[in-house]
PDB file of C-alpha atoms in Angstrom:
ATOM      1  CA  MET R   1     152.647 151.417 139.653  1.00  0.00           C
ATOM      2  CA  ALA R   2     152.224 148.994 141.910  1.00  0.00           C
ATOM      3  CA  ASN R   3     153.201 145.835 141.113  1.00  0.00           C
ATOM      4  CA  LYS R   4     153.933 142.317 142.631  1.00  0.00           C
ATOM      5  CA  CYS R   5     157.159 143.068 143.168  1.00  0.00           C
ATOM      6  CA  ASN R   6     156.639 145.967 144.901  1.00  0.00           C
ATOM      7  CA  ILE R   7     159.242 148.050 142.869  1.00  0.00           C
ATOM      8  CA  THR R   8     159.208 152.123 143.372  1.00  0.00           C
ATOM      9  CA  CYS R   9     161.566 153.506 140.192  1.00  0.00           C
ATOM     10  CA  LYS R  10     162.042 156.697 141.856  1.00  0.00           C
ATOM     11  CA  TRP R  11     163.368 158.330 138.566  1.00  0.00           C
ATOM     12  CA  MET R  12     160.463 156.971 136.669  1.00  0.00           C
ATOM     13  CA  GLU R  13     158.196 158.714 139.341  1.00  0.00           C
ATOM     14  CA  ALA R  14     160.455 162.106 138.414  1.00  0.00           C
ATOM     15  CA  SER R  15     159.974 161.743 135.087  1.00  0.00           C
ATOM     16  CA  ARG R  16     163.782 161.646 134.852  1.00  0.00           C
ATOM     17  CA  TYR R  17     165.729 158.913 132.465  1.00  0.00           C
ATOM     18  CA  VAL R  18     169.520 159.061 131.684  1.00  0.00           C
ATOM     19  CA  VAL R  19     170.600 159.264 128.118  1.00  0.00           C
ATOM     20  CA  ASN R  20     173.746 158.331 127.560  1.00  0.00           C
ATOM     21  CA  PRO R  21     176.369 160.632 125.306  1.00  0.00           C
ATOM     22  CA  ASP R  22     175.903 157.959 122.267  1.00  0.00           C
ATOM     23  CA  GLY R  23     172.366 158.461 122.417  1.00  0.00           C
ATOM     24  CA  GLN R  24     170.643 155.439 124.518  1.00  0.00           C
ATOM     25  CA  VAL R  25     167.900 156.115 126.733  1.00  0.00           C
ATOM     26  CA  LEU R  26     168.315 153.866 130.261  1.00  0.00           C
ATOM     27  CA  PRO R  27     165.732 153.900 133.421  1.00  0.00           C
ATOM     28  CA  CYS R  28     168.583 155.299 135.097  1.00  0.00           C
ATOM     29  CA  CYS R  29     172.503 155.267 136.585  1.00  0.00           C
ATOM     30  CA  TYR R  30     171.798 152.311 137.937  1.00  0.00           C
ATOM     31  CA  PHE R  31     171.470 150.632 134.548  1.00  0.00           C
ATOM     32  CA  ALA R  32     173.104 152.187 132.980  1.00  0.00           C
ATOM     33  CA  ASN R  33     176.270 151.175 135.208  1.00  0.00           C
ATOM     34  CA  ARG R  34     175.278 148.019 134.678  1.00  0.00           C
ATOM     35  CA  MET R  35     175.093 148.198 131.007  1.00  0.00           C
ATOM     36  CA  SER R  36     178.311 149.721 130.770  1.00  0.00           C
ATOM     37  CA  LEU R  37     179.874 146.960 132.604  1.00  0.00           C
ATOM     38  CA  LEU R  38     178.238 144.174 130.712  1.00  0.00           C
ATOM     39  CA  GLN R  39     179.236 145.678 127.299  1.00  0.00           C
ATOM     40  CA  LYS R  40     183.054 145.498 128.391  1.00  0.00           C
ATOM     41  CA  PHE R  41     182.720 142.563 130.135  1.00  0.00           C
ATOM     42  CA  PRO R  42     180.980 140.318 128.420  1.00  0.00           C
ATOM     43  CA  ASP R  43     181.621 137.073 129.874  1.00  0.00           C
ATOM     44  CA  PRO R  44     182.506 138.386 133.697  1.00  0.00           C
ATOM     45  CA  LYS R  45     184.094 135.098 134.635  1.00  0.00           C
ATOM     46  CA  ARG R  46     187.289 135.384 131.913  1.00  0.00           C
ATOM     47  CA  VAL R  47     188.115 138.773 133.276  1.00  0.00           C
ATOM     48  CA  LYS R  48     191.735 137.926 135.105  1.00  0.00           C
ATOM     49  CA  GLN R  49     192.191 138.468 138.584  1.00  0.00           C
ATOM     50  CA  GLY R  50     194.029 141.196 139.996  1.00  0.00           C
ATOM     51  CA  GLU R  51     193.277 143.316 136.433  1.00  0.00           C
ATOM     52  CA  PHE R  52     191.058 145.645 136.005  1.00  0.00           C
ATOM     53  CA  GLU R  53     191.152 146.212 140.403  1.00  0.00           C
ATOM     54  CA  VAL R  54     188.684 148.892 140.648  1.00  0.00           C
ATOM     55  CA  TYR R  55     186.126 146.676 139.249  1.00  0.00           C
ATOM     56  CA  ASN R  56     187.144 143.564 139.559  1.00  0.00           C
ATOM     57  CA  ALA R  57     184.857 142.476 142.559  1.00  0.00           C
ATOM     58  CA  GLU R  58     182.113 143.738 141.531  1.00  0.00           C
ATOM     59  CA  ILE R  59     182.100 142.270 138.364  1.00  0.00           C
ATOM     60  CA  MET R  60     183.400 138.634 139.519  1.00  0.00           C
ATOM     61  CA  ALA R  61     180.157 138.935 142.530  1.00  0.00           C
ATOM     62  CA  TYR R  62     177.911 140.289 139.793  1.00  0.00           C
ATOM     63  CA  ASP R  63     176.542 137.368 137.423  1.00  0.00           C
ATOM     64  CA  PHE R  64     175.170 139.029 134.495  1.00  0.00           C
ATOM     65  CA  HIS R  65     173.562 135.589 133.312  1.00  0.00           C
ATOM     66  CA  ASN R  66     171.507 135.102 136.230  1.00  0.00           C
ATOM     67  CA  LYS R  67     167.421 134.881 135.393  1.00  0.00           C
ATOM     68  CA  GLY R  68     166.975 138.762 136.390  1.00  0.00           C
ATOM     69  CA  GLU R  69     169.544 139.952 133.845  1.00  0.00           C
ATOM     70  CA  VAL R  70     167.415 138.126 131.098  1.00  0.00           C
ATOM     71  CA  LEU R  71     166.278 141.787 130.322  1.00  0.00           C
ATOM     72  CA  MET R  72     169.588 143.503 130.631  1.00  0.00           C
ATOM     73  CA  ASN R  73     171.152 141.325 127.574  1.00  0.00           C
ATOM     74  CA  SER R  74     167.439 142.062 125.746  1.00  0.00           C
ATOM     75  CA  TYR R  75     168.279 145.856 126.348  1.00  0.00           C
ATOM     76  CA  LEU R  76     171.459 144.793 124.418  1.00  0.00           C
ATOM     77  CA  ALA R  77     170.065 142.857 121.600  1.00  0.00           C
ATOM     78  CA  GLN R  78     167.516 146.413 121.194  1.00  0.00           C
ATOM     79  CA  LEU R  79     170.451 148.934 121.313  1.00  0.00           C
ATOM     80  CA  GLU R  80     169.081 150.539 117.979  1.00  0.00           C
ATOM     81  CA  ASP R  81     165.335 150.610 119.338  1.00  0.00           C
ATOM     82  CA  ASN R  82     166.674 152.240 122.360  1.00  0.00           C
ATOM     83  CA  ASN R  83     168.854 155.831 120.777  1.00  0.00           C
ATOM     84  CA  LEU R  84     167.504 159.193 120.590  1.00  0.00           C
ATOM     85  CA  ASP R  85     169.339 158.410 117.228  1.00  0.00           C
ATOM     86  CA  ASN R  86     166.463 156.281 115.610  1.00  0.00           C
ATOM     87  CA  ARG R  87     163.160 156.828 117.601  1.00  0.00           C
ATOM     88  CA  SER R  88     162.012 159.789 119.706  1.00  0.00           C
ATOM     89  CA  LEU R  89     162.061 159.472 123.579  1.00  0.00           C
ATOM     90  CA  PRO R  90     157.951 158.443 123.714  1.00  0.00           C
ATOM     91  CA  GLU R  91     158.825 156.028 121.129  1.00  0.00           C
ATOM     92  CA  ILE R  92     161.614 154.252 123.105  1.00  0.00           C
ATOM     93  CA  MET R  93     159.307 154.820 126.746  1.00  0.00           C
ATOM     94  CA  ASP R  94     156.361 153.179 124.844  1.00  0.00           C
ATOM     95  CA  GLY R  95     158.850 150.838 123.010  1.00  0.00           C
ATOM     96  CA  LYS R  96     158.943 146.692 123.865  1.00  0.00           C
ATOM     97  CA  TRP R  97     162.088 146.764 126.057  1.00  0.00           C
ATOM     98  CA  PHE R  98     160.735 149.309 128.603  1.00  0.00           C
ATOM     99  CA  ASN R  99     157.632 147.094 127.893  1.00  0.00           C
ATOM    100  CA  GLU R 100     159.581 144.441 129.390  1.00  0.00           C
ATOM    101  CA  LEU R 101     160.918 146.313 132.367  1.00  0.00           C
ATOM    102  CA  TYR R 102     157.909 147.432 133.551  1.00  0.00           C
ATOM    103  CA  ASP R 103     156.359 143.692 132.927  1.00  0.00           C
ATOM    104  CA  SER R 104     159.531 141.858 134.750  1.00  0.00           C
ATOM    105  CA  TRP R 105     158.293 143.844 137.893  1.00  0.00           C
ATOM    106  CA  ASP R 106     155.293 141.641 138.420  1.00  0.00           C
ATOM    107  CA  ASP R 107     157.636 138.057 137.972  1.00  0.00           C
ATOM    108  CA  SER R 108     160.234 137.869 140.706  1.00  0.00           C
ATOM    109  CA  ASP R 109     162.131 135.041 138.060  1.00  0.00           C
ATOM    110  CA  LYS R 110     162.554 138.437 135.611  1.00  0.00           C
ATOM    111  CA  VAL R 111     162.537 141.181 137.059  1.00  0.00           C
ATOM    112  CA  PRO R 112     166.041 143.096 136.657  1.00  0.00           C
ATOM    113  CA  LEU R 113     168.534 142.358 140.495  1.00  0.00           C
ATOM    114  CA  VAL R 114     169.503 145.802 139.829  1.00  0.00           C
ATOM    115  CA  CYS R 115     165.947 146.892 140.505  1.00  0.00           C
ATOM    116  CA  LEU R 116     165.169 144.547 143.768  1.00  0.00           C
ATOM    117  CA  LYS R 117     168.637 146.178 144.616  1.00  0.00           C
ATOM    118  CA  TYR R 118     167.662 150.186 144.686  1.00  0.00           C
ATOM    119  CA  CYS R 119     163.799 150.131 144.049  1.00  0.00           C
ATOM    120  CA  GLN R 120     162.064 147.297 145.539  1.00  0.00           C
ATOM    121  CA  ASN R 121     160.066 148.279 148.458  1.00  0.00           C
ATOM    122  CA  ASP R 122     160.200 146.943 152.034  1.00  0.00           C
TER     123      ASP R 122
END
């Protein structure tokens, strides 16, 4: 899939997705990890220094509320729509959030940082 941000999702090219134990469907493990952090720490600036030492450095360095993370927060607002308990995999993949993801790859102001970090071609 050609796009302006030069993103190539290797997971999608291989028709692979992450299905969490709770039924949530995500495009890859990178998104799954970010979603887990975002759900656990909705306001990373409120995490005390030294607490959760394994995650603290990454949480504090990662701005979940910047322009590229609007899509991550959009996913959280659409949890039910992206869950296999409520919709089939084809319905989820053709749904609103996944289309927002695909569209974001053509807009440098909307592309998720996780896509830029792991899937952008040089």
